[in-house]
Structures are given as structure tokens and as C-alpha cells.
Amino acid sequence: MVVWTDFERTTIKDIFSKIDYAVVGQAAFSRCLIVYPWTQRYFGGFGNLYNAAAITSNARVAAHGKVIMEALEKAVKDMDNIKATYAELSALHSEKLQVDPDNFMLLGHCLTIVVASQLRKAFTAEVHAAFQKFLAVVVSSLRKQYY
Amino acid sequence: MLKCQDLICEVGRVCAFPVSYIRRPQIELNTTPTATTGKMTSLSAKDKNTVKAFWAKVAGKEEQIGCDAVSRMLTVYPQTKTYFSHWKDLSPGSAPVKKHGATVMAAVTDAVSKIDDLTGALLSLSELHAFTLRVDPANFKVLSHNLLVVLSTMFPQDFTPEVHVAMDKFLAAVALALSEKYR
């Protein structure tokens, strides 16, 4: 059972209220495909992913980035039930998409870096810690249905 | 199942691999075919130049970066505090944290200048970490990540995805050189 402090709850909701899902989603997801190129293996139908410029301007990448952020918002809206919220998505990622769960935190790292670049000084060590904890809970929930 | 639409792909039939995974133009690869280690961490000339150019922009702010990175590491990944139980104060920005941040950054800056031979440059530091400090090498990744986050907050325009991947590779190569003497 995840225990959230008041600071953590407020911080997470605050971050998600401040960021533009389309912008941050696109930036984080494209960064993941560029910095960790093996993650491209799951997106063969996305067209041209040959280099950083192509990835950055790819419309399907941008659209999918927004999808990811909207899915994360579900967790933010019900922080005490993230495991239940993601049960279906976990099954999807394990059974249908067959994504190596080690990749989840790679996207998490890129999202942290993009959020950090947006919030800058406001992304203090304490805020960063709360965000990292949130991502860890999300990743753990997504891993739940793998066996 | 996807059909390969890449005209230069030798396979050119229905296969299980995504199109972009099958074939990449040689110039886009980050590792050269003649790289002696052939591992993920071999730095191309482009990587080295990107790292050096970005590091030049960072000049003068090393202490601030180092202090923030170590502070973050101790706060966000509390398990790393176990290595610093001899410090009086582990809070963000404290005196020992600041001092250590500066020490770490000086070593990283030195590594940038000796980027062509990281193993040689980090030999004595590797011995220190292996025999005296006995830091689990998994933690090198942790500090590296925190360093990248700090760079992202301080240089949001310059820390592009291209710079990010080069820096990530560089720090991974530094971590590998630091792990040389462990066993």
C-alpha cells in the first residue's frame, strides 16, 4: 500500500497542472527514442525514426507522447489506486505489446529530464524526489501483470 | 506482422522486426564498425565533440552543478546516503555535500579533457572506488542520472536530445572506467 505525504500529493498534482501534455509528451517520448534507440523496436509502424531530426518532427511520435501523458493523468487523479488503474494497461504492455518492462523507467528518466527543463529552479530536490516516487509507483503497477 | 518498406533492406519480405530496427544508414550509427570494444559505451568522434562543446558552456558553474547533483542523489535515492554516514550533515546544499559535489565535478571535467583515454585517466579513482570506498557500481548510473537532470534544469535550451544522448554515453563510459578495478 503506497503511502503519500501531503507534500507528495500536492507536488504531483501541481506538476501535472503546470505542464502542457502535448509539449511534454512529445519531448519526453521523442527523447526516449533518441537517447535509448532500442526502444524504437516497439514502434515499427511509426514511419521515419532514422535520426533525431526525423523523430523530433514525427507526427505519430508527438501524438503518442500525448497519449502517454493522458494515461499518466489517470494515475494522478487517483493516486491511492494506481495499481488498479493500470491493471489493464499492464496486461496490454505485457501480453499484446510485449514491452520489456526495464524500458518503462527509461521513459521515466526522459520525462523527469523534460519536466526538469520546464520547471527549472522549481524542480527542487524534494519535488524531484516526489516525482521519482510517483514514477516508481507507476512503473511498478505497469509491471504487475508480467509473469 | 510488418512488411519492410525500406528499399535498401536485404530482407525485403514480411518479417517480425519493425522497419526502423532492421537497417540504418551507416552514418547514423553512433559506434564505428572498427570500435575495439564494440560496446554501448564506445564514444564516436561526434559524441566526443558534442560532449566537449556542451562542457565548454557549463564552465564556471561546475560547483553549483555538482552540489545540486549530489544533493538530489541523496534526496531522491536515499539508499545512496549509506556511503556518507561519516558526514555530519547530509541535507541538500550542506557543507560536505557542496565540497563533494565540487570534487566529483572536478573529476568529470578532467575526464572530459581526457576523453580519448578514460580508462587511463580514471585509473587511480577506479582503485579508490574499488578497494577503499567499495561503492556498488550500480550507483554510478544513479549519480549520472541526477547530473543530467541538473544540466536539464540549468541549460534547458542547450541540453537537446542529441546532447543528452552524448552526455549519457559519456557518463556511462566514465562509470565503466571507474568500474575497471573492481574485479
Tab-separated table of C-alpha atoms in Angstrom:
chain	number	residue	atom	x	y	z
A	1	MET	CA	0.000	0.000	0.000
A	2	VAL	CA	1.635	3.235	-1.133
A	3	VAL	CA	1.637	5.983	1.464
A	4	TRP	CA	1.725	9.504	0.069
A	5	THR	CA	2.608	12.513	2.171
A	6	ASP	CA	0.581	15.691	1.703
A	7	PHE	CA	3.626	17.299	0.140
A	8	GLU	CA	3.908	14.472	-2.412
A	9	ARG	CA	0.224	14.595	-3.341
A	10	THR	CA	0.242	18.358	-3.772
A	11	THR	CA	3.529	18.294	-5.680
A	12	ILE	CA	2.423	15.670	-8.197
A	13	LYS	CA	-0.917	17.336	-8.882
A	14	ASP	CA	0.844	20.671	-9.138
A	15	ILE	CA	3.377	19.430	-11.694
A	16	PHE	CA	0.703	17.899	-13.894
A	17	SER	CA	-1.426	21.034	-13.732
A	18	LYS	CA	1.525	23.139	-14.898
A	19	ILE	CA	2.741	21.100	-17.868
A	20	ASP	CA	1.364	21.053	-21.409
A	21	TYR	CA	0.674	17.377	-22.191
A	22	ALA	CA	1.242	17.757	-25.923
A	23	VAL	CA	4.580	19.561	-25.492
A	24	VAL	CA	5.969	17.488	-22.617
A	25	GLY	CA	4.643	14.216	-24.020
A	26	GLN	CA	6.242	14.809	-27.395
A	27	ALA	CA	9.519	15.966	-25.857
A	28	ALA	CA	9.790	13.078	-23.396
A	29	PHE	CA	8.782	10.309	-25.791
A	30	SER	CA	10.967	11.553	-28.660
A	31	ARG	CA	13.878	11.960	-26.235
A	32	CYS	CA	13.405	8.339	-25.146
A	33	LEU	CA	13.542	7.135	-28.775
A	34	ILE	CA	16.674	9.217	-29.393
A	35	VAL	CA	18.633	8.602	-26.192
A	36	TYR	CA	17.686	4.917	-25.891
A	37	PRO	CA	17.338	3.888	-29.557
A	38	TRP	CA	16.494	0.273	-28.788
A	39	THR	CA	13.107	1.460	-27.556
A	40	GLN	CA	12.293	2.102	-31.223
A	41	ARG	CA	11.740	-1.619	-31.635
A	42	TYR	CA	8.195	-1.224	-30.374
A	43	PHE	CA	7.253	1.491	-32.856
A	44	GLY	CA	7.958	-0.033	-36.242
A	45	GLY	CA	4.750	1.368	-37.704
A	46	PHE	CA	5.620	4.955	-36.808
A	47	GLY	CA	7.458	5.678	-40.049
A	48	ASN	CA	10.765	7.505	-40.251
A	49	LEU	CA	12.733	7.195	-36.985
A	50	TYR	CA	16.174	7.150	-38.627
A	51	ASN	CA	17.678	10.116	-36.818
A	52	ALA	CA	16.976	12.680	-34.129
A	53	ALA	CA	15.578	15.235	-36.581
A	54	ALA	CA	13.151	12.692	-38.052
A	55	ILE	CA	11.991	11.558	-34.615
A	56	THR	CA	11.522	15.107	-33.386
A	57	SER	CA	9.342	16.035	-36.359
A	58	ASN	CA	7.411	12.765	-36.491
A	59	ALA	CA	3.673	13.369	-36.062
A	60	ARG	CA	2.908	9.881	-34.738
A	61	VAL	CA	5.596	10.268	-32.087
A	62	ALA	CA	4.032	13.549	-30.998
A	63	ALA	CA	0.554	12.039	-30.883
A	64	HIS	CA	1.727	9.066	-28.875
A	65	GLY	CA	3.558	11.307	-26.418
A	66	LYS	CA	0.236	12.977	-25.634
A	67	VAL	CA	-1.440	9.551	-25.203
A	68	ILE	CA	1.198	8.630	-22.630
A	69	MET	CA	0.678	11.856	-20.665
A	70	GLU	CA	-3.087	11.379	-20.644
A	71	ALA	CA	-2.583	7.871	-19.298
A	72	LEU	CA	-0.305	9.238	-16.559
A	73	GLU	CA	-3.005	11.737	-15.658
A	74	LYS	CA	-5.276	8.826	-14.722
A	75	ALA	CA	-2.774	7.890	-12.030
A	76	VAL	CA	-2.546	11.480	-10.814
A	77	LYS	CA	-6.329	11.687	-10.484
A	78	ASP	CA	-6.445	8.624	-8.220
A	79	MET	CA	-3.085	8.301	-6.525
A	80	ASP	CA	-4.285	5.769	-3.991
A	81	ASN	CA	-5.342	3.266	-6.642
A	82	ILE	CA	-2.625	3.363	-9.251
A	83	LYS	CA	-2.225	-0.409	-9.289
A	84	ALA	CA	-5.902	-0.929	-10.097
A	85	THR	CA	-5.943	1.947	-12.580
A	86	TYR	CA	-3.130	0.368	-14.591
A	87	ALA	CA	-4.180	-3.298	-14.416
A	88	GLU	CA	-5.487	-3.258	-17.975
A	89	LEU	CA	-2.546	-1.239	-19.344
A	90	SER	CA	-0.159	-3.610	-17.626
A	91	ALA	CA	-1.776	-6.607	-19.312
A	92	LEU	CA	-1.689	-4.744	-22.634
A	93	HIS	CA	2.030	-3.963	-22.352
A	94	SER	CA	2.929	-7.484	-21.316
A	95	GLU	CA	0.664	-9.627	-23.460
A	96	LYS	CA	-0.030	-7.645	-26.601
A	97	LEU	CA	2.794	-5.113	-26.919
A	98	GLN	CA	5.374	-7.364	-25.271
A	99	VAL	CA	7.457	-4.486	-23.969
A	100	ASP	CA	10.490	-5.316	-21.830
A	101	PRO	CA	9.494	-3.682	-18.522
A	102	ASP	CA	13.035	-2.385	-17.985
A	103	ASN	CA	12.148	0.150	-20.661
A	104	PHE	CA	9.480	1.805	-18.517
A	105	MET	CA	11.965	3.647	-16.327
A	106	LEU	CA	13.914	4.778	-19.392
A	107	LEU	CA	10.839	6.735	-20.458
A	108	GLY	CA	10.525	7.822	-16.834
A	109	HIS	CA	14.060	9.247	-16.897
A	110	CYS	CA	13.339	11.212	-20.059
A	111	LEU	CA	10.098	12.540	-18.607
A	112	THR	CA	11.978	13.665	-15.481
A	113	ILE	CA	14.528	15.473	-17.613
A	114	VAL	CA	11.860	17.253	-19.665
A	115	VAL	CA	9.843	18.249	-16.587
A	116	ALA	CA	13.092	19.477	-15.017
A	117	SER	CA	13.811	21.653	-18.050
A	118	GLN	CA	10.313	23.139	-17.795
A	119	LEU	CA	10.197	23.791	-14.041
A	120	ARG	CA	13.915	24.597	-13.692
A	121	LYS	CA	14.608	26.038	-10.209
A	122	ALA	CA	11.131	24.980	-9.083
A	123	PHE	CA	12.192	21.372	-9.649
A	124	THR	CA	13.950	21.197	-6.294
A	125	ALA	CA	15.440	18.001	-4.851
A	126	GLU	CA	12.274	17.450	-2.786
A	127	VAL	CA	9.968	17.955	-5.777
A	128	HIS	CA	12.245	15.674	-7.815
A	129	ALA	CA	12.019	13.013	-5.084
A	130	ALA	CA	8.211	13.150	-5.105
A	131	PHE	CA	8.153	12.876	-8.896
A	132	GLN	CA	10.587	9.944	-8.820
A	133	LYS	CA	8.421	8.164	-6.254
A	134	PHE	CA	5.345	8.693	-8.436
A	135	LEU	CA	7.163	7.270	-11.465
A	136	ALA	CA	8.378	4.297	-9.426
A	137	VAL	CA	4.801	3.510	-8.383
A	138	VAL	CA	3.590	3.843	-11.980
A	139	VAL	CA	6.361	1.551	-13.262
A	140	SER	CA	5.717	-0.983	-10.517
A	141	SER	CA	1.997	-1.030	-11.373
A	142	LEU	CA	2.753	-1.486	-15.063
A	143	ARG	CA	4.989	-4.425	-14.196
A	144	LYS	CA	2.330	-6.131	-12.078
A	145	GLN	CA	0.739	-8.258	-14.825
A	146	TYR	CA	4.024	-9.574	-16.206
A	147	TYR	CA	4.877	-13.143	-15.396
B	1	MET	CA	3.475	-8.585	-38.914
B	2	LEU	CA	5.029	-5.660	-40.699
B	3	LYS	CA	6.285	-5.564	-44.228
B	4	CYS	CA	9.644	-3.992	-44.595
B	5	GLN	CA	9.276	-0.871	-46.702
B	6	ASP	CA	12.912	0.007	-46.546
B	7	LEU	CA	14.107	-0.282	-50.151
B	8	ILE	CA	17.692	-0.996	-49.157
B	9	CYS	CA	16.806	-3.772	-46.747
B	10	GLU	CA	18.277	-7.107	-47.802
B	11	VAL	CA	15.381	-8.987	-46.313
B	12	GLY	CA	12.550	-7.165	-48.127
B	13	ARG	CA	9.802	-9.526	-47.071
B	14	VAL	CA	7.286	-9.869	-44.270
B	15	CYS	CA	9.203	-10.165	-41.042
B	16	ALA	CA	8.696	-9.645	-37.357
B	17	PHE	CA	11.094	-6.742	-36.942
B	18	PRO	CA	9.979	-3.143	-37.086
B	19	VAL	CA	11.196	-1.308	-40.202
B	20	SER	CA	13.461	1.130	-38.395
B	21	TYR	CA	15.061	-1.700	-36.442
B	22	ILE	CA	16.199	-3.638	-39.492
B	23	ARG	CA	18.509	-1.296	-41.254
B	24	ARG	CA	20.067	2.057	-40.512
B	25	PRO	CA	22.304	4.158	-42.727
B	26	GLN	CA	25.861	3.579	-41.537
B	27	ILE	CA	26.491	7.259	-40.848
B	28	GLU	CA	23.683	7.353	-38.287
B	29	LEU	CA	25.270	4.689	-36.131
B	30	ASN	CA	26.961	6.035	-33.057
B	31	THR	CA	29.552	3.282	-32.890
B	32	THR	CA	32.044	2.762	-35.697
B	33	PRO	CA	32.447	-0.768	-37.091
B	34	THR	CA	36.079	-0.790	-36.017
B	35	ALA	CA	35.443	0.181	-32.390
B	36	THR	CA	37.614	-2.120	-30.313
B	37	THR	CA	35.138	-2.721	-27.536
B	38	GLY	CA	32.024	-2.523	-29.720
B	39	LYS	CA	30.028	-1.964	-26.548
B	40	MET	CA	27.320	0.581	-25.978
B	41	THR	CA	29.817	2.878	-24.329
B	42	SER	CA	32.332	3.431	-27.137
B	43	LEU	CA	32.234	7.109	-27.999
B	44	SER	CA	32.253	8.238	-31.603
B	45	ALA	CA	34.096	11.373	-32.694
B	46	LYS	CA	30.715	13.108	-32.883
B	47	ASP	CA	29.905	12.103	-29.285
B	48	LYS	CA	33.245	13.433	-28.042
B	49	ASN	CA	32.857	16.737	-29.847
B	50	THR	CA	29.285	17.153	-28.582
B	51	VAL	CA	30.394	16.495	-25.004
B	52	LYS	CA	33.346	18.901	-25.239
B	53	ALA	CA	31.242	21.659	-26.808
B	54	PHE	CA	28.499	21.329	-24.206
B	55	TRP	CA	31.006	21.147	-21.334
B	56	ALA	CA	32.538	24.423	-22.503
B	57	LYS	CA	29.130	26.039	-21.954
B	58	VAL	CA	28.983	24.628	-18.453
B	59	ALA	CA	32.287	26.245	-17.465
B	60	GLY	CA	32.172	28.327	-14.307
B	61	LYS	CA	29.064	26.618	-12.958
B	62	GLU	CA	30.695	23.309	-12.029
B	63	GLU	CA	30.430	23.735	-8.264
B	64	GLN	CA	26.770	24.657	-8.401
B	65	ILE	CA	26.037	21.706	-10.682
B	66	GLY	CA	27.992	19.267	-8.525
B	67	CYS	CA	26.339	20.430	-5.322
B	68	ASP	CA	22.849	20.170	-6.840
B	69	ALA	CA	23.563	16.724	-8.347
B	70	VAL	CA	24.830	15.222	-5.085
B	71	SER	CA	22.014	16.885	-3.104
B	72	ARG	CA	19.462	15.417	-5.456
B	73	MET	CA	21.043	11.974	-5.370
B	74	LEU	CA	20.879	11.847	-1.571
B	75	THR	CA	17.278	13.114	-1.524
B	76	VAL	CA	15.782	11.203	-4.451
B	77	TYR	CA	17.703	7.956	-3.929
B	78	PRO	CA	18.121	7.757	-0.142
B	79	GLN	CA	19.916	4.418	-0.351
B	80	THR	CA	22.989	6.361	-1.533
B	81	LYS	CA	23.213	8.013	1.885
B	82	THR	CA	24.717	4.811	3.249
B	83	TYR	CA	28.044	5.787	1.700
B	84	PHE	CA	28.179	9.080	3.539
B	85	SER	CA	27.304	8.130	7.107
B	86	HIS	CA	30.534	9.766	8.215
B	87	TRP	CA	29.248	13.227	7.233
B	88	LYS	CA	27.731	15.457	9.886
B	89	ASP	CA	25.129	16.901	7.553
B	90	LEU	CA	23.564	15.165	4.540
B	91	SER	CA	20.942	17.797	3.787
B	92	PRO	CA	20.834	19.422	0.315
B	93	GLY	CA	23.452	22.143	-0.048
B	94	SER	CA	25.239	21.379	3.231
B	95	ALA	CA	28.988	21.952	3.519
B	96	PRO	CA	30.099	18.324	2.992
B	97	VAL	CA	27.613	17.954	0.102
B	98	LYS	CA	28.918	21.107	-1.541
B	99	LYS	CA	32.522	20.033	-1.132
B	100	HIS	CA	31.851	16.589	-2.530
B	101	GLY	CA	29.900	17.995	-5.437
B	102	ALA	CA	32.921	20.104	-6.348
B	103	THR	CA	35.223	17.077	-6.063
B	104	VAL	CA	33.029	14.968	-8.334
B	105	MET	CA	32.664	17.729	-10.914
B	106	ALA	CA	36.406	18.366	-10.996
B	107	ALA	CA	36.907	14.699	-11.823
B	108	VAL	CA	34.235	14.798	-14.539
B	109	THR	CA	35.772	17.935	-16.069
B	110	ASP	CA	39.133	16.195	-16.057
B	111	ALA	CA	37.562	13.178	-17.750
B	112	VAL	CA	36.186	15.448	-20.497
B	113	SER	CA	39.691	16.717	-21.202
B	114	LYS	CA	40.998	13.141	-21.332
B	115	ILE	CA	38.029	11.772	-23.218
B	116	ASP	CA	40.234	9.744	-25.558
B	117	ASP	CA	41.564	7.567	-22.748
B	118	LEU	CA	39.057	7.400	-19.927
B	119	THR	CA	40.418	4.135	-18.542
B	120	GLY	CA	43.871	5.653	-18.129
B	121	ALA	CA	42.561	8.951	-16.798
B	122	LEU	CA	40.368	7.287	-14.151
B	123	LEU	CA	42.780	4.544	-13.069
B	124	SER	CA	43.535	5.814	-9.566
B	125	LEU	CA	39.914	6.857	-8.994
B	126	SER	CA	38.858	3.370	-10.010
B	127	GLU	CA	41.216	1.872	-7.464
B	128	LEU	CA	39.851	4.238	-4.824
B	129	HIS	CA	36.232	3.289	-5.559
B	130	ALA	CA	37.014	-0.417	-5.847
B	131	PHE	CA	39.287	-1.058	-2.890
B	132	THR	CA	38.594	1.727	-0.418
B	133	LEU	CA	35.118	3.150	-0.981
B	134	ARG	CA	33.583	-0.077	-2.308
B	135	VAL	CA	30.700	1.760	-3.960
B	136	ASP	CA	28.309	-0.599	-5.742
B	137	PRO	CA	28.811	0.370	-9.397
B	138	ALA	CA	25.030	0.425	-9.897
B	139	ASN	CA	25.128	3.753	-8.091
B	140	PHE	CA	27.240	5.356	-10.799
B	141	LYS	CA	24.147	5.314	-13.015
B	142	VAL	CA	22.174	6.988	-10.258
B	143	LEU	CA	24.578	9.903	-9.889
B	144	SER	CA	24.834	10.193	-13.679
B	145	HIS	CA	21.057	10.489	-13.981
B	146	ASN	CA	20.933	13.185	-11.313
B	147	LEU	CA	23.709	15.075	-13.068
B	148	LEU	CA	21.719	15.004	-16.308
B	149	VAL	CA	18.606	16.293	-14.506
B	150	VAL	CA	20.598	19.228	-13.091
B	151	LEU	CA	22.023	20.027	-16.526
B	152	SER	CA	18.473	19.957	-17.883
B	153	THR	CA	17.261	22.496	-15.299
B	154	MET	CA	20.233	24.808	-15.837
B	155	PHE	CA	20.659	24.580	-19.615
B	156	PRO	CA	17.205	23.727	-20.997
B	157	GLN	CA	17.927	25.107	-24.474
B	158	ASP	CA	21.393	23.572	-24.840
B	159	PHE	CA	20.545	20.183	-23.361
B	160	THR	CA	18.927	18.929	-26.560
B	161	PRO	CA	18.200	15.235	-27.154
B	162	GLU	CA	21.441	14.988	-29.162
B	163	VAL	CA	23.471	16.468	-26.303
B	164	HIS	CA	21.565	14.271	-23.857
B	165	VAL	CA	22.487	11.035	-25.633
B	166	ALA	CA	26.153	12.060	-25.992
B	167	MET	CA	26.365	13.029	-22.308
B	168	ASP	CA	24.584	9.858	-21.241
B	169	LYS	CA	27.053	7.765	-23.256
B	170	PHE	CA	29.995	9.747	-21.883
B	171	LEU	CA	28.895	9.307	-18.259
B	172	ALA	CA	28.313	5.604	-18.901
B	173	ALA	CA	31.866	5.375	-20.272
B	174	VAL	CA	33.161	7.194	-17.182
B	175	ALA	CA	31.240	4.754	-14.968
B	176	LEU	CA	32.715	1.840	-16.884
B	177	ALA	CA	36.246	3.210	-16.454
B	178	LEU	CA	35.539	3.663	-12.743
B	179	SER	CA	34.454	0.021	-12.522
B	180	GLU	CA	37.647	-1.290	-14.183
B	181	LYS	CA	39.462	-2.219	-10.994
B	182	TYR	CA	36.558	-3.851	-9.190
B	183	ARG	CA	37.264	-7.389	-10.274
